[in-house]
XYZ file of C-alpha atoms in Angstrom:
493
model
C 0.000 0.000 0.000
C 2.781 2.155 0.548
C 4.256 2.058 -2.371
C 0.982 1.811 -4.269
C 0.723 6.231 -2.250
C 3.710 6.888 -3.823
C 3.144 5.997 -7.315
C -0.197 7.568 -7.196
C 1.828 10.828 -6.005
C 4.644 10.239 -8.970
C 1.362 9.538 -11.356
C -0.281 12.808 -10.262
C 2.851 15.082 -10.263
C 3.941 13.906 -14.177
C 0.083 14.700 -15.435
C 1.151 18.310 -14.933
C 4.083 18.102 -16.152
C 2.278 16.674 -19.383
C -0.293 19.727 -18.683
C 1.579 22.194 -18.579
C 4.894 20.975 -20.858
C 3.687 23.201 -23.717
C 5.428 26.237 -22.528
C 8.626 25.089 -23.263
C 8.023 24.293 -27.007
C 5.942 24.793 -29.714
C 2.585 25.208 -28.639
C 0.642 23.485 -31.760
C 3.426 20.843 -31.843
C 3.501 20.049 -27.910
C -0.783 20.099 -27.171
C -1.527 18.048 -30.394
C 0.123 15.068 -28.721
C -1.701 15.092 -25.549
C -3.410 12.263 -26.229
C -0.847 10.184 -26.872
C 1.297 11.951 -23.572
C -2.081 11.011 -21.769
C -1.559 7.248 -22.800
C 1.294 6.812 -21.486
C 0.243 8.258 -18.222
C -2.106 5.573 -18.561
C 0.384 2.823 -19.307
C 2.432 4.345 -15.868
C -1.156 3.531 -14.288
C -1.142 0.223 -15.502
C 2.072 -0.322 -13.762
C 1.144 0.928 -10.867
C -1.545 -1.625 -10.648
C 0.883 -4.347 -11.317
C 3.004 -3.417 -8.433
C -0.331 -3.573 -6.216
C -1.326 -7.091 -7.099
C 1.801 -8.626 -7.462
C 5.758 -8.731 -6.083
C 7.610 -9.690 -9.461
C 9.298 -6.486 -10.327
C 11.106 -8.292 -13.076
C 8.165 -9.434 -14.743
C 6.306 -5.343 -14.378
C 9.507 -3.975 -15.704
C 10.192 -6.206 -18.910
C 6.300 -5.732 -19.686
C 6.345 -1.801 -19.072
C 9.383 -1.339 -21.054
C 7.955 -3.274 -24.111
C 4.863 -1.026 -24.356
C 6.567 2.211 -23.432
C 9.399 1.476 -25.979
C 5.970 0.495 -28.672
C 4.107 3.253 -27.537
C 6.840 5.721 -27.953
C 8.107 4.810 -31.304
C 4.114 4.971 -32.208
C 4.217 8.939 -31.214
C 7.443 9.480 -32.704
C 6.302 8.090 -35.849
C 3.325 9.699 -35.282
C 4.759 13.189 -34.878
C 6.819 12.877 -38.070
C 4.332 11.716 -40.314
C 1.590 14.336 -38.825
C 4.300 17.184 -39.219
C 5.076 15.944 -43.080
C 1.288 15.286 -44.082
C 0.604 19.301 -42.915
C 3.283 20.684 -44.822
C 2.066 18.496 -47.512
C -1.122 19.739 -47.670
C -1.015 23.619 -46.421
C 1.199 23.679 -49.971
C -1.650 22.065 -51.844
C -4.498 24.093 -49.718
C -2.528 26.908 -51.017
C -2.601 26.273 -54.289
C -6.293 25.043 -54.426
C -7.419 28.474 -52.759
C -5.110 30.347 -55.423
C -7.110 28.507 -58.112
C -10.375 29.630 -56.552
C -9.666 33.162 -56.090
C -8.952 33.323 -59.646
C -12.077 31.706 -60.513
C -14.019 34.423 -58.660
C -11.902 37.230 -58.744
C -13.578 40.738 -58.099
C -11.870 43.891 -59.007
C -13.608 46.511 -56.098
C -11.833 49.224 -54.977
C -11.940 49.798 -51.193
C -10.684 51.903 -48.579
C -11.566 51.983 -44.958
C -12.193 54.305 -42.678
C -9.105 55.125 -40.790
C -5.434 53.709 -40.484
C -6.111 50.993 -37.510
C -8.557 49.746 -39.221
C -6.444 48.926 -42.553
C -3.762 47.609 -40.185
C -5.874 44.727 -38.828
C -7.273 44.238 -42.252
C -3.843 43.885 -44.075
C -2.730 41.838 -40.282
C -5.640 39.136 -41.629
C -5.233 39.270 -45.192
C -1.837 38.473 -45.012
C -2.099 35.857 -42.660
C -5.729 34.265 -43.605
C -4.872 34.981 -47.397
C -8.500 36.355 -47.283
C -9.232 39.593 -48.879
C -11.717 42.159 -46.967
C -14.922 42.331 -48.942
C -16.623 45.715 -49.468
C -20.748 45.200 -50.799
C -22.157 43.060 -48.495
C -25.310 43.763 -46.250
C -25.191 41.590 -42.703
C -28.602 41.257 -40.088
C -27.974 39.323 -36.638
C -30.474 37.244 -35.254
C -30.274 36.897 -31.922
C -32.921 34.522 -30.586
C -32.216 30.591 -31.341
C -35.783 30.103 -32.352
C -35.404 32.564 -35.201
C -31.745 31.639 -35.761
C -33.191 28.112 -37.080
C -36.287 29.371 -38.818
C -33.998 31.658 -40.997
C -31.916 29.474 -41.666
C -34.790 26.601 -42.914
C -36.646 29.804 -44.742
C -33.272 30.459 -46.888
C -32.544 26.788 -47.343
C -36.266 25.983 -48.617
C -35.592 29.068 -51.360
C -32.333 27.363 -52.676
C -32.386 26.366 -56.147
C -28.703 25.190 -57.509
C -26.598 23.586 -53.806
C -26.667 24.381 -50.169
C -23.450 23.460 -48.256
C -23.532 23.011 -44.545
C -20.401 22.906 -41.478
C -21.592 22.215 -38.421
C -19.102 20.806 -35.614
C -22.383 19.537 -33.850
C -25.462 17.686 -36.259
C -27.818 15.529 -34.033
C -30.331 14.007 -34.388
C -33.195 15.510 -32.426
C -36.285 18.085 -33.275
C -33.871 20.600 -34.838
C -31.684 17.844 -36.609
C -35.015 15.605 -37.767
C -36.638 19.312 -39.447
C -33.413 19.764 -41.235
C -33.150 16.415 -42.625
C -36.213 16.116 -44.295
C -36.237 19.580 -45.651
C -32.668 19.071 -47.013
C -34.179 15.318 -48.277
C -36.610 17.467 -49.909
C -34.540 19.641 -51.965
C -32.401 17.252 -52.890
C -35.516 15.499 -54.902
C -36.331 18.636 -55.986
C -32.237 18.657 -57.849
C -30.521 20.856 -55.338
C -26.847 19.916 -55.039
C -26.112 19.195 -51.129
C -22.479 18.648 -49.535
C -22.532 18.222 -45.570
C -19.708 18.397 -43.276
C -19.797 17.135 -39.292
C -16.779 16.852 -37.001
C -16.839 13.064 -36.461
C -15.775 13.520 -32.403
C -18.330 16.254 -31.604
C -21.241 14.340 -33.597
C -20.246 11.231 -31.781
C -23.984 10.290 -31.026
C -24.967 10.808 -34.975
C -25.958 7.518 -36.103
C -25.830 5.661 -39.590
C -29.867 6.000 -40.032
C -29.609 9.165 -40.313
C -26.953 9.634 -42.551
C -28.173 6.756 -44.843
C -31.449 8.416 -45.000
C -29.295 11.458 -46.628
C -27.162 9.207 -48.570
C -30.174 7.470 -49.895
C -31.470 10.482 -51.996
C -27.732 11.698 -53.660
C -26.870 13.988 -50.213
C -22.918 14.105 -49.837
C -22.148 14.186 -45.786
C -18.672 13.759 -44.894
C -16.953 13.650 -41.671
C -13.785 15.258 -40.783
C -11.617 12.849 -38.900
C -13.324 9.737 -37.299
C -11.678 8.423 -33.875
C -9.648 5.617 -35.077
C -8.657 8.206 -38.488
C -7.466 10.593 -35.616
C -5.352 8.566 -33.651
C -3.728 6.819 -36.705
C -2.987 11.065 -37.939
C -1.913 12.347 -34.516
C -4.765 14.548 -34.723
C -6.988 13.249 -32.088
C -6.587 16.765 -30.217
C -7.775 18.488 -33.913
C -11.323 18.908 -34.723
C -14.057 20.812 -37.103
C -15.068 23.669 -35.432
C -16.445 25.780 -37.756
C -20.539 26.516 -38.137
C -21.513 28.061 -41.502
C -23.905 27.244 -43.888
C -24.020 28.499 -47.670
C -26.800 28.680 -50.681
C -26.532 29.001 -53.578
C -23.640 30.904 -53.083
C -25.576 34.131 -52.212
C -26.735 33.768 -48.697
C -24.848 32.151 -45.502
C -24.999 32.437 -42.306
C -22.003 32.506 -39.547
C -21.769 32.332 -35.798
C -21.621 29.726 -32.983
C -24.748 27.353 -32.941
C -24.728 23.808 -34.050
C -27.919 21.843 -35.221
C -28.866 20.343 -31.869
C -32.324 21.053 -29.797
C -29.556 22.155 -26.991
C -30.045 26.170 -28.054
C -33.910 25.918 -27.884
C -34.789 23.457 -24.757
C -33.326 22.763 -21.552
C -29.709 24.458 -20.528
C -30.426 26.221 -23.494
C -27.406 28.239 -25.517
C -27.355 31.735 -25.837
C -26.319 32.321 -29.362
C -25.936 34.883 -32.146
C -25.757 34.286 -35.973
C -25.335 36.515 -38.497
C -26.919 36.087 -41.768
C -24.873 37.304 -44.791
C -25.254 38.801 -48.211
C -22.686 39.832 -50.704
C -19.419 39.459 -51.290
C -18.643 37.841 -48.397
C -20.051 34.809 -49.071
C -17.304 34.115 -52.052
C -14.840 33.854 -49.220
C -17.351 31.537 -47.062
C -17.526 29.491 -50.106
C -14.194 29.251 -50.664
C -13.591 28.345 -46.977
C -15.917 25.299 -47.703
C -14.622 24.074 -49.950
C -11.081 23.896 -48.898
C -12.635 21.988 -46.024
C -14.188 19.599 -48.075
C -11.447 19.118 -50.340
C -9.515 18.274 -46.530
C -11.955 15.298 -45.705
C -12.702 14.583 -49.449
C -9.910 15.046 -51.423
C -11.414 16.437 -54.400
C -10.810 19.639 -55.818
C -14.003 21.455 -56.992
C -13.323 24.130 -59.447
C -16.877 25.302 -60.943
C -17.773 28.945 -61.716
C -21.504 28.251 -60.873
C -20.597 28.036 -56.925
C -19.462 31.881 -57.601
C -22.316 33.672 -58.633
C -22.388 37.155 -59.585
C -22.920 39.748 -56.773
C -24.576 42.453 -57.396
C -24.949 44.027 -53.920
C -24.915 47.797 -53.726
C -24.640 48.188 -49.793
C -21.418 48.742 -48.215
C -20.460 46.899 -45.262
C -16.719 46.192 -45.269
C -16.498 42.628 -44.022
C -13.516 40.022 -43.521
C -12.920 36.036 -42.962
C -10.853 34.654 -40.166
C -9.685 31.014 -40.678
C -7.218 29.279 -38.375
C -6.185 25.994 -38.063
C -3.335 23.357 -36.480
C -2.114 23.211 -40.497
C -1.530 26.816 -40.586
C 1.374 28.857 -39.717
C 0.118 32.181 -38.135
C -2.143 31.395 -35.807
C -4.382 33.343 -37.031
C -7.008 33.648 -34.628
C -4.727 34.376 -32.182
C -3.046 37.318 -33.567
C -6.478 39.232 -34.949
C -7.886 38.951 -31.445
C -4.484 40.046 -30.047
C -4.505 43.048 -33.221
C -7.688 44.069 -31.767
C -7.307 44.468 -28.128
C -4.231 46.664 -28.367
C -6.379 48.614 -31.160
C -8.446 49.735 -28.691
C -8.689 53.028 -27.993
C -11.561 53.266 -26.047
C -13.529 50.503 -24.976
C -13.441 46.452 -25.304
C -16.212 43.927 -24.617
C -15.492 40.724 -25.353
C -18.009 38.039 -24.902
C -16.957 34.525 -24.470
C -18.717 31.012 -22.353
C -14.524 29.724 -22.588
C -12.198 32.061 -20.938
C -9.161 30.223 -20.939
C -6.420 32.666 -21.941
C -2.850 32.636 -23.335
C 0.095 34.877 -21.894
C -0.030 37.457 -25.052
C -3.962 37.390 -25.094
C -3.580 38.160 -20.786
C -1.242 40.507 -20.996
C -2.773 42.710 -23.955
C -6.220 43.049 -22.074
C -4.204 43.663 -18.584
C -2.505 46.430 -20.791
C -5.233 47.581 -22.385
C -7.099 48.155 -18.910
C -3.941 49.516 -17.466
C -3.778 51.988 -20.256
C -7.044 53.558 -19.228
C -9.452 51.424 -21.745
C -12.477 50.392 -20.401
C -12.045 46.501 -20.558
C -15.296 44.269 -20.326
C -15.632 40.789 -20.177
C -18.418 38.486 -20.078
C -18.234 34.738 -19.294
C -20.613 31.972 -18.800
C -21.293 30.823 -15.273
C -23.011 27.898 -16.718
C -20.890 25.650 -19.042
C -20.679 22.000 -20.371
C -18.357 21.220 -18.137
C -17.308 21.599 -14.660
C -13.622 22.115 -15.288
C -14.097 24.681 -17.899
C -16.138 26.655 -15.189
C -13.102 26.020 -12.941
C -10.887 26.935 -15.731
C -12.562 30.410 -16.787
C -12.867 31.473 -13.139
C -9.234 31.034 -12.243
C -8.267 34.050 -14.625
C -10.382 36.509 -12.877
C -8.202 37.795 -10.038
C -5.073 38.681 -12.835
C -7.918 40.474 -15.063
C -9.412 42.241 -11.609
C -5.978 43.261 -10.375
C -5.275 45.297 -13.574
C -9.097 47.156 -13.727
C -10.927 44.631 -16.465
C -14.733 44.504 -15.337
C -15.229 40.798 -14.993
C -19.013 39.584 -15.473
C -20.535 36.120 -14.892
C -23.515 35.651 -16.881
C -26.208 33.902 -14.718
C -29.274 33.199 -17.180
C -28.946 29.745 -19.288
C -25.441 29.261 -21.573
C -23.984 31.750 -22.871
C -22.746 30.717 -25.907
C -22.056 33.518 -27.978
C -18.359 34.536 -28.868
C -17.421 38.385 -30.066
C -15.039 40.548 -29.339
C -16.118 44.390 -29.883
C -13.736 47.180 -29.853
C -14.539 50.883 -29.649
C -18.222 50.266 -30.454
C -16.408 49.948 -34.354
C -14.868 46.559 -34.825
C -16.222 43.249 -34.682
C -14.939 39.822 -34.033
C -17.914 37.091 -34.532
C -18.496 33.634 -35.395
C -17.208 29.936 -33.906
C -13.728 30.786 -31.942
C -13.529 30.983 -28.461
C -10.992 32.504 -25.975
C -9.086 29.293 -25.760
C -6.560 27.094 -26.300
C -8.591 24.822 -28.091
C -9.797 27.443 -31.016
C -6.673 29.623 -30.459
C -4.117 26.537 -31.323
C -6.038 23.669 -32.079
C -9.245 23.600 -34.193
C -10.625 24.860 -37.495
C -12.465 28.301 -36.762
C -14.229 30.927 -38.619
C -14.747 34.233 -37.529
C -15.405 37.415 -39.685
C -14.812 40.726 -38.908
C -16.706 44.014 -39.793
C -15.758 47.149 -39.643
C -18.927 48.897 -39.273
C -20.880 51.364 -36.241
C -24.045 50.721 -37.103
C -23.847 47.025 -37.206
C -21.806 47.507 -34.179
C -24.394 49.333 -32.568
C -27.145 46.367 -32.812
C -24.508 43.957 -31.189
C -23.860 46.681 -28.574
C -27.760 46.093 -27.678
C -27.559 42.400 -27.352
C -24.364 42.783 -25.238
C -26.162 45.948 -22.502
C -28.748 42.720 -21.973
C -25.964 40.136 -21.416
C -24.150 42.635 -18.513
C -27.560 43.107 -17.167
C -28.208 39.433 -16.388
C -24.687 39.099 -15.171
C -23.108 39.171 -12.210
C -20.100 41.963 -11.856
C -17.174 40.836 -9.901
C -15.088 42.865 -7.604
C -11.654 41.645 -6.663
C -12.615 41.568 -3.066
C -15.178 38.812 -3.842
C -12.383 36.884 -5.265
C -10.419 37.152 -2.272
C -12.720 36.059 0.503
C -13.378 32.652 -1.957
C -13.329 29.678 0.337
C -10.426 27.158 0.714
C -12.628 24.679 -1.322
C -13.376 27.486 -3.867
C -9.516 28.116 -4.462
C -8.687 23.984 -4.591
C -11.603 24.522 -7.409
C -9.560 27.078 -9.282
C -6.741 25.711 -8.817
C -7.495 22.286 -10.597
C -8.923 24.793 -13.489
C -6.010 26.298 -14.006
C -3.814 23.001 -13.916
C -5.748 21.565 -16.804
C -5.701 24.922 -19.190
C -3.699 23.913 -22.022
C -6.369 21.252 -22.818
C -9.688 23.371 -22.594
């Protein structure tokens, strides 16, 4: 039993060590491979286990070296393969989105309105590779009910394809009306090309997908389980939410097709429904994905009609990924708090924050900005909760209002600067969306539009909870264990 304490200690003591190695190295490199760090935790468990039930050391070791020794050549391999097969294909993703900007090439002419604004323009464009996009005309919707009924409206009007990416499909209420509509249209002709994160629509079964199947439907997933572990990309997923038709409508923001935003816990979302140029670039974006889980490289002009929008609304496409070498995400979030030259109030239910993102809103705050932040006090998990909460006291200590959201999920995640500048769509503040996952965001650079999100955000602070750095102080011993844990497991939320 006693040495049965100990190894439990030595177990518990190189789990953070595996939690919090990432500092040292590359980030995208070093949490990509927690899985496999994770398994070998697990084989150290396994060994533990063997010293409690039996005596014959020799036997334990000569078994636990053979599977460590297997188990790291596996990740080794693992690691150089995964690290080959991106380079591989961010040089063919290249090429294949070169190819489709020629095929729907516009020639506008566009300025915007002042010199920080072209600065985090040219900071995406030359990052993303996405141009900003001039004559577009954008409405939020902010209640989930109506965020589904739009969307079902626009798809029963579509007349040549509809392509849907959603990390979450299930099927429920929501799921079941989209599935026969989409059934529907595709008697009725309509081309139809689905994409689902394998992982987060775990508990999406065959019937469902046959039934698409059955009537021509294309519905891919990106990276099944065994796919993922065989890649080194267990830790990678689908993140993004978008759906596009006919190439003249789409809509952008953080919900997934599950009754989850309309029953229950529900989420409380925002979507933004899209005309104009804009939805070239979300086309585009789709495509690239599906030539990822596909392989094929569609190249039609029909998937880029003409736009003739007249409305100006200067709007621009965020993409990040593990495959890309910017971080993109990262560094437009991090372009827009030090922007700031008034205000910031970023919105978020995953507050798990790196030490540039930290220091920039500590900064900003310092600097006199007023520096807002809204998280969800209800989440999908426990340790995220944990997680989100034990950031508060650095963001309190440097002025940043801190507000806890008390009514339902929040699920929405912007980032709105000077009442001017808006970050929307499917990345959170964390590691996760910063390092890990495909995202879309879009930015517009617009007051007015500005302005309605400014309305939706005055209701969010007043069913929230401000904190004061004094509450945070007289937290409980409990409480602080609680945060503590959080803040432990970070580098994987």
């Amino acid at each position: 039993m006693y040495r049965l304490w100990w190894g439990l200690i030595l177990l518990f003591i190189i789990t953070i060590i595996y939690f919090n190695i990432f500092i040292l190295g590359n980030k995208k490199v070093i949490i990509a491979f927690y899985p496999y760090l994770l398994g070998i935790s697990g084989l150290l468990g396994l060994s533990l286990a063997g010293i409690y039930f039996t005596s014959d050391f020799s036997l334990i070791f000569k078994v636990l070296f053979i599977l460590f020794f297997l188990f790291g050549v596996f990740t080794f391999i693992q690691i150089c393969r995964n690290k080959q097969s991106l380079n591989n294909y961010y040089l063919e993703r290249n090429q294949y989105l070169e190819q489709l900007t020629e095929l729907a090439k516009t020639d506008t002419e566009y300025s915007l309105k002042d010199k920080r604004q072209e600065g985090i323009s040219n900071l995406i464009e030359r990052t993303s590779g996405l141009d900003l996009t001039i004559n577009n005309q954008a409405e939020p919707i902010f209640k989930e009910e109506d965020i589904f009924a739009e969307m079902l409206a626009q798809l029963k009007e579509a007349e040549d394809h509809i392509h849907i990416c959603f990390y979450i499909i299930r099927d429920d209420q929501i799921g079941q009306k989209f599935k026969d509509l989409l059934i529907k249209k595709a008697k009725d002709g309509v081309e139809i090309r689905i994409i689902y994160d394998r992982l987060g629509s775990h508990q999406l079964g065959q019937k469902y997908k046959g039934e698409l199947r059955k009537v021509g439907i294309e519905i891919e997933a990106y990276n099944d389980l065994v796919t993922s572990i065989l890649r080194g990309k267990l830790n990678h997923r689908n993140h993004r939410k978008n759906v596009i038709i006919d190439g003249k409508v789409a809509f952008i923001g953080d919900v997934n097709l599950g009754d989850e935003y309309i029953t229950g816990n529900k989420r409380e979302s925002i979507q933004v429904k899209i005309e104009g140029e804009a939805v070239s670039w979300m086309q585009k974006v789709f495509l690239l994905d599906w030539y990822y889980v596909t392989g094929d490289q569609i190249l039609e002009r029909r998937y880029f009609p003409e736009q003739n929008m007249k409305n100006r609304l200067p709007i621009q496409l965020i993409t990040t990924g593990f495959d890309t070498p910017w971080s993109e995400m990262n560094k437009s979030y991090f372009a827009l708090i030090t922007a700031a030259q008034e205000e910031i109030y970023l919105v978020t239910p995953y507050l798990v924050l790196n030490d540039n993102i930290l220091t920039a809103l500590q900064t900003a705050a310092l600097r006199g900005i007023d520096v807002n932040i809204i998280t969800s006090k209800k989440t999908d998990s426990i340790l995220l909760s944990w997680s989100n909460m034990s950031f508060f006291k650095k963001l309190l200590k440097a002025g940043v209002s801190v507000y806890h959201y008390q009514d339902e999920f929040l699920h929405s995640k912007m980032l709105l600067v000077d009442k001017e500048i808006l970050s929307i769509g499917s990345a959170n503040f964390n590691t996760r969306s910063l390092y890990l996952d495909y995202e879309l965001n879009i930015v517009i650079f617009d007051q007015d539009f500005s302005n309605k999100i400014m309305e939706e955000i005055t209701l969010n602070l007043e069913q929230s909870k401000k904190w004061k750095l004094e509450d945070y102080q007289q937290l409980g011993i409990l409480d602080k264990l609680k945060l503590l844990i959080g803040r432990l497991v970070t580098p994987i939320n």
